[in-house]
Amino acid sequence: MTARLFDKVWDRHVVATPADGPALLYIDLHLIHEVTSPQAFEGLELAGRKVRRPDLTVATMDHDTPTIAIDKPIADPLAATQVDRLRRNCAAHGITLHALGSREQGIVHVIGPQLGLTQPGMTVVCGDSHTSTHGAFGALAFGIGTTQVEHVLATQTLRQVKPAAMAVTVQGELPAACTAKDLVLAIIRTLGVGGGAGSVIEYRGAAISALSMEGRMTVCNMSIEGGARAGLIAPDDTTFGYLEGRAHSPKGAMWERALDDWRTLATDEGAAFDSEVFVDAAAVRPAVTWGTNPAQSVSIDDTVPDPAVLGTPAERQAAQRALTYMGLTPGTPIRDIFVDTVFIGSCTNGRLEDLRAAAEVVRGRKVHQGVRALVVPGSARVRAEAEAEGLDRHFTEAGFEWRYAGCSMCLAMNGDTVGPGQRCASTSNRNFEGRQGPGGRTHLVSPAVAAATAVAGHFSTPGEL
Amino acid sequence: MQKLSKITGTAVAVPRSDIDTDQIIPAAWLKRVERTGFADALFEAWRKDPGFPLNQPGADQARVLVAGPNFGCGSSREHAVWALQDFGFQAVVAPGFADIFRGNAISAGLVPAQVTAAAADQLADALAADPAAQVVVDVAERTVSIASARIAVPFELADFAQWRLLEGLDDIGLTLRHEQEISSFETQRAPWLPVVMPTAAN
């Protein structure tokens, strides 16, 4: 019988198939952070329960932590309380915490892979929708709510209805000027913002295999923006090369055993998917979102679309609403849109490869007058590695602010916000209304386009500078 | 968790598609460590518009929200469900929910009643004509009805979810019935899987 990668990972985690409902799935790694865990710990303690597997639970602080003056007490009393609560909960339950200021602190989806905690064939959950990032390693990884966080803390399992399996096959080769971010925005444009609902996506094809692990993480990260439960990519030599030698990767003979197992984690020849979408990599262009959901994007060569030409009445109405919020007029060339802010960072594009790409563009150039530009590394380690390569100097000499690691302006909980009516070119993952601050206007782009836009003051590619 | 068999009350329609959880509750509210107190957070930005449906007289008494497709997309924040409940909603009727939101709603005891797009339009139209109409969301029968407008439509809800809502069951309690299976599974996990040495618990 043929099986898909998703089936193989799913099947090896089924603890029980109770008659009364969905399968009980074992969770190999539970990542937690300060924002979605306090009520879960409270529920656990009220019920007199313990954390079943603190050794499979890892905590970090990322969502509302400051990215400046991190050696000082957190000024926001609510954030300070939340961070203290995480510290207390981790201490009380024996959970390893990568606290603000420590060497391995960072965005939860950046540190898991970096530490070698995310490995092929695992199940990974976190109270954060971008947990899909870890699927880049051939893991089944998805976001959960706080009640489910409590469930995993107590039982190390989750009850899950098995989603459908969708294949997104990306044939051909990405143009040189395009990145994984442009590709995933093209995929979401094809799927629609809810197109993946009820499904786990397997990304496959030549253009996916050609991506680095960082690029694969960018693609899997945004699976949720197409509505999918998770996204995954079969592990290969690129995956194994990334994992070898990491802190929690298997060592010696155990590495060989793991490799033998991991090589079996691929969809069998001839296995059918519940649905399949094809994307031509060669047709991908640097993407810029114009609206208020991640499916509303066009190529940088295009103009702001006219809602009148869109398909359904609901789509026209949504597009019209989006354009009003974004303060855009149909027909305006994307390159003629000026920005106030540029944000480079997030679990989508805050890894070393992303910072290298952006630094290469800004090196020897200056941020356009009046533009506020920030680089927020995805983790303390990414920050240190970037500094070792001198990337921070390229950024600061160009006029960027060089910050400490965290989610920062991606969701604007920590005081890093886009002001009302201000326009931001952002390497993050969501352009929802108010996402980066009340009234803020977000355009999602790749790190290269963000960097070029910071220099030009309006949307631009590096080649045009 | 409260048992929910039949929800009866007025309803509010926000017939927009792809309502994301950042609209339902902005991230600034997520700094709280409590599970309640989010009523003012609900649709905070949209409520600045006096014409927004939640600002209409009687909306604060509503028990049912009728919305467009792909309701609750985006972030996994369960706070979105808590905000809806704190405002007074016990059910959301929509032609489709984002997966994580649906799971969170069922966990927290908010009924995610999935109807067809045509049914959602019909309900929204009836509410536009008569904002005071009584709506019944019958979890046992899986129907949404507005008797005064002679509308009665079925909704989709998985059997297990329906049972949990009807009985007000706690998932952890159900899962712990499988304690032996979990323990036996744990003895057979691959030896290379990562474990992180726990720190000493206080």
PDB file of C-alpha atoms in Angstrom, chain A residues 12 15-16 18 20-22 24 26 28 35 39 49 52-53 55-56 58 64 76 78 82 85 91-92 94-96 117 119 122 127-129 143-147 150-151 157 159 193-194 197-198 227 229 250 254 257-258 261-262 321 411 413 430 432-433 435, chain B residues 15-18 20 22-23 27-28 30-35 38 46 70 73-79 82 97 99-100 104 107-108 160 163 170-179 181-183 185-186 189 191-202:
ATOM      1  CA  ARG A  12       3.772   6.645  13.954  1.00  0.00           C
ATOM      2  CA  VAL A  15      -1.392   6.390  20.636  1.00  0.00           C
ATOM      3  CA  ALA A  16      -5.000   5.279  20.520  1.00  0.00           C
ATOM      4  CA  PRO A  18     -10.830   5.834  20.819  1.00  0.00           C
ATOM      5  CA  ASP A  20     -15.695   8.013  21.055  1.00  0.00           C
ATOM      6  CA  GLY A  21     -13.815  10.284  18.692  1.00  0.00           C
ATOM      7  CA  PRO A  22     -10.612  11.496  17.064  1.00  0.00           C
ATOM      8  CA  LEU A  24      -4.949  10.488  20.236  1.00  0.00           C
ATOM      9  CA  TYR A  26       1.621  11.760  20.710  1.00  0.00           C
ATOM     10  CA  ASP A  28       7.307  14.840  20.468  1.00  0.00           C
ATOM     11  CA  VAL A  35       1.585  34.838  25.597  1.00  0.00           C
ATOM     12  CA  GLN A  39      -3.928  30.405  31.302  1.00  0.00           C
ATOM     13  CA  ARG A  49      -2.177  18.233  37.400  1.00  0.00           C
ATOM     14  CA  ARG A  52       3.776  15.115  32.064  1.00  0.00           C
ATOM     15  CA  ARG A  53       6.974  15.558  30.059  1.00  0.00           C
ATOM     16  CA  ASP A  55      11.827  17.023  29.026  1.00  0.00           C
ATOM     17  CA  LEU A  56       9.802  17.356  25.799  1.00  0.00           C
ATOM     18  CA  VAL A  58      10.916  23.982  25.781  1.00  0.00           C
ATOM     19  CA  ASP A  64       5.990  40.820  23.873  1.00  0.00           C
ATOM     20  CA  ASP A  76       5.291  47.568  30.076  1.00  0.00           C
ATOM     21  CA  LEU A  78       1.496  43.734  31.509  1.00  0.00           C
ATOM     22  CA  GLN A  82       3.448  37.815  31.574  1.00  0.00           C
ATOM     23  CA  ARG A  85       4.617  34.277  34.946  1.00  0.00           C
ATOM     24  CA  ALA A  91      10.671  26.968  37.338  1.00  0.00           C
ATOM     25  CA  ALA A  92       7.725  25.326  39.080  1.00  0.00           C
ATOM     26  CA  GLY A  94      11.069  22.012  35.607  1.00  0.00           C
ATOM     27  CA  ILE A  95      10.827  23.301  32.038  1.00  0.00           C
ATOM     28  CA  THR A  96      13.891  24.605  30.230  1.00  0.00           C
ATOM     29  CA  LEU A 117      15.097  20.142  18.396  1.00  0.00           C
ATOM     30  CA  GLN A 119      13.764  16.701  13.401  1.00  0.00           C
ATOM     31  CA  MET A 122       8.382  14.388  14.661  1.00  0.00           C
ATOM     32  CA  GLY A 127       0.399  27.861  20.962  1.00  0.00           C
ATOM     33  CA  ASP A 128       1.226  29.806  17.835  1.00  0.00           C
ATOM     34  CA  SER A 129      -0.134  29.396  14.332  1.00  0.00           C
ATOM     35  CA  GLY A 143      -0.458  25.677  16.029  1.00  0.00           C
ATOM     36  CA  ILE A 144      -2.863  25.076  18.895  1.00  0.00           C
ATOM     37  CA  GLY A 145      -4.963  27.164  21.276  1.00  0.00           C
ATOM     38  CA  THR A 146      -4.406  27.600  24.987  1.00  0.00           C
ATOM     39  CA  THR A 147      -6.815  24.833  26.066  1.00  0.00           C
ATOM     40  CA  GLU A 150      -2.931  22.691  28.699  1.00  0.00           C
ATOM     41  CA  HIS A 151      -3.914  19.327  27.221  1.00  0.00           C
ATOM     42  CA  THR A 157      -0.954  14.114  23.455  1.00  0.00           C
ATOM     43  CA  ARG A 159      -6.969  14.581  20.090  1.00  0.00           C
ATOM     44  CA  VAL A 193      -6.543  32.668   2.183  1.00  0.00           C
ATOM     45  CA  GLY A 194      -8.815  29.772   3.141  1.00  0.00           C
ATOM     46  CA  ALA A 197      -8.513  24.733   5.251  1.00  0.00           C
ATOM     47  CA  GLY A 198      -8.812  21.204   6.588  1.00  0.00           C
ATOM     48  CA  GLY A 227      -5.559  28.247   5.702  1.00  0.00           C
ATOM     49  CA  ARG A 229      -3.331  23.092   9.226  1.00  0.00           C
ATOM     50  CA  PRO A 250      21.547  12.655  17.268  1.00  0.00           C
ATOM     51  CA  MET A 254      22.481   7.204  16.719  1.00  0.00           C
ATOM     52  CA  ARG A 257      20.198   5.127  12.796  1.00  0.00           C
ATOM     53  CA  ALA A 258      18.190   8.305  12.608  1.00  0.00           C
ATOM     54  CA  ASP A 261      14.796   6.197   9.384  1.00  0.00           C
ATOM     55  CA  TRP A 262      14.565   9.729   8.023  1.00  0.00           C
ATOM     56  CA  ARG A 321     -12.597  47.311   1.889  1.00  0.00           C
ATOM     57  CA  LEU A 411       2.472  41.571  15.706  1.00  0.00           C
ATOM     58  CA  MET A 413       2.832  43.564  21.058  1.00  0.00           C
ATOM     59  CA  ARG A 430       0.369  38.955   8.044  1.00  0.00           C
ATOM     60  CA  PHE A 432      -4.253  42.065   8.467  1.00  0.00           C
ATOM     61  CA  GLU A 433      -5.810  45.395   9.450  1.00  0.00           C
ATOM     62  CA  ARG A 435      -1.652  43.846  12.710  1.00  0.00           C
TER      63      ARG A 435
ATOM     64  CA  PRO B  15     -21.261  39.376   6.914  1.00  0.00           C
ATOM     65  CA  ARG B  16     -17.603  39.827   5.978  1.00  0.00           C
ATOM     66  CA  SER B  17     -15.344  37.077   4.645  1.00  0.00           C
ATOM     67  CA  ASP B  18     -12.020  36.000   6.160  1.00  0.00           C
ATOM     68  CA  ASP B  20      -9.118  37.165  11.116  1.00  0.00           C
ATOM     69  CA  ASP B  22      -6.455  40.091  14.810  1.00  0.00           C
ATOM     70  CA  GLN B  23      -9.824  41.755  14.092  1.00  0.00           C
ATOM     71  CA  ALA B  27      -2.697  41.465  19.926  1.00  0.00           C
ATOM     72  CA  ALA B  28      -2.292  44.226  22.517  1.00  0.00           C
ATOM     73  CA  LEU B  30      -2.970  39.196  24.623  1.00  0.00           C
ATOM     74  CA  LYS B  31      -0.661  40.469  27.334  1.00  0.00           C
ATOM     75  CA  ARG B  32      -3.204  39.630  29.979  1.00  0.00           C
ATOM     76  CA  VAL B  33      -2.678  36.422  31.954  1.00  0.00           C
ATOM     77  CA  GLU B  34      -6.385  35.954  32.754  1.00  0.00           C
ATOM     78  CA  ARG B  35      -8.930  33.968  30.798  1.00  0.00           C
ATOM     79  CA  PHE B  38     -11.977  40.471  27.036  1.00  0.00           C
ATOM     80  CA  TRP B  46     -14.113  47.937  13.967  1.00  0.00           C
ATOM     81  CA  ASN B  70     -13.293  31.416   6.777  1.00  0.00           C
ATOM     82  CA  CYS B  73      -8.353  32.803  10.193  1.00  0.00           C
ATOM     83  CA  GLY B  74      -4.851  33.811  11.231  1.00  0.00           C
ATOM     84  CA  SER B  75      -3.405  33.567  14.696  1.00  0.00           C
ATOM     85  CA  SER B  76      -4.072  30.632  17.047  1.00  0.00           C
ATOM     86  CA  ARG B  77      -5.025  32.934  19.932  1.00  0.00           C
ATOM     87  CA  GLU B  78      -7.834  31.309  21.913  1.00  0.00           C
ATOM     88  CA  HIS B  79      -8.419  34.798  23.303  1.00  0.00           C
ATOM     89  CA  TRP B  82     -12.856  34.104  24.986  1.00  0.00           C
ATOM     90  CA  PHE B  97     -14.152  28.369   9.999  1.00  0.00           C
ATOM     91  CA  ASP B  99      -9.180  25.079  11.555  1.00  0.00           C
ATOM     92  CA  ILE B 100      -7.494  26.368  14.702  1.00  0.00           C
ATOM     93  CA  ASN B 104     -10.444  26.476  20.069  1.00  0.00           C
ATOM     94  CA  SER B 107     -12.421  23.433  23.459  1.00  0.00           C
ATOM     95  CA  ALA B 108     -13.810  26.509  25.148  1.00  0.00           C
ATOM     96  CA  PHE B 160     -17.387  14.184  18.766  1.00  0.00           C
ATOM     97  CA  TRP B 163     -21.051  15.353  22.152  1.00  0.00           C
ATOM     98  CA  ASP B 170     -13.181  18.293  29.608  1.00  0.00           C
ATOM     99  CA  ASP B 171     -10.804  16.841  27.029  1.00  0.00           C
ATOM    100  CA  ILE B 172      -7.992  16.185  29.477  1.00  0.00           C
ATOM    101  CA  GLY B 173     -10.235  14.025  31.620  1.00  0.00           C
ATOM    102  CA  LEU B 174     -11.238  11.999  28.547  1.00  0.00           C
ATOM    103  CA  THR B 175      -7.651  11.595  27.416  1.00  0.00           C
ATOM    104  CA  LEU B 176      -6.421  10.480  30.819  1.00  0.00           C
ATOM    105  CA  ARG B 177      -8.629   7.413  30.430  1.00  0.00           C
ATOM    106  CA  HIS B 178      -5.920   6.342  27.950  1.00  0.00           C
ATOM    107  CA  GLU B 179      -3.088   6.745  30.430  1.00  0.00           C
ATOM    108  CA  GLU B 181      -1.717   3.503  26.207  1.00  0.00           C
ATOM    109  CA  ILE B 182       0.214   6.753  26.508  1.00  0.00           C
ATOM    110  CA  SER B 183       2.702   5.197  28.916  1.00  0.00           C
ATOM    111  CA  PHE B 185       3.629   4.361  23.650  1.00  0.00           C
ATOM    112  CA  GLU B 186       6.349   6.259  25.482  1.00  0.00           C
ATOM    113  CA  ARG B 189       9.648   6.061  20.974  1.00  0.00           C
ATOM    114  CA  PRO B 191      15.881   6.508  20.911  1.00  0.00           C
ATOM    115  CA  TRP B 192      17.301   9.489  19.001  1.00  0.00           C
ATOM    116  CA  LEU B 193      14.329  11.780  19.577  1.00  0.00           C
ATOM    117  CA  PRO B 194      15.409  14.901  21.452  1.00  0.00           C
ATOM    118  CA  VAL B 195      14.872  15.262  25.178  1.00  0.00           C
ATOM    119  CA  VAL B 196      15.794  18.392  27.045  1.00  0.00           C
ATOM    120  CA  MET B 197      17.045  17.727  30.535  1.00  0.00           C
ATOM    121  CA  PRO B 198      14.458  19.287  32.784  1.00  0.00           C
ATOM    122  CA  THR B 199      15.568  21.800  35.314  1.00  0.00           C
ATOM    123  CA  ALA B 200      14.831  20.961  38.940  1.00  0.00           C
ATOM    124  CA  ALA B 201      11.193  21.731  39.654  1.00  0.00           C
ATOM    125  CA  ASN B 202      10.600  23.952  42.649  1.00  0.00           C
TER     126      ASN B 202
END
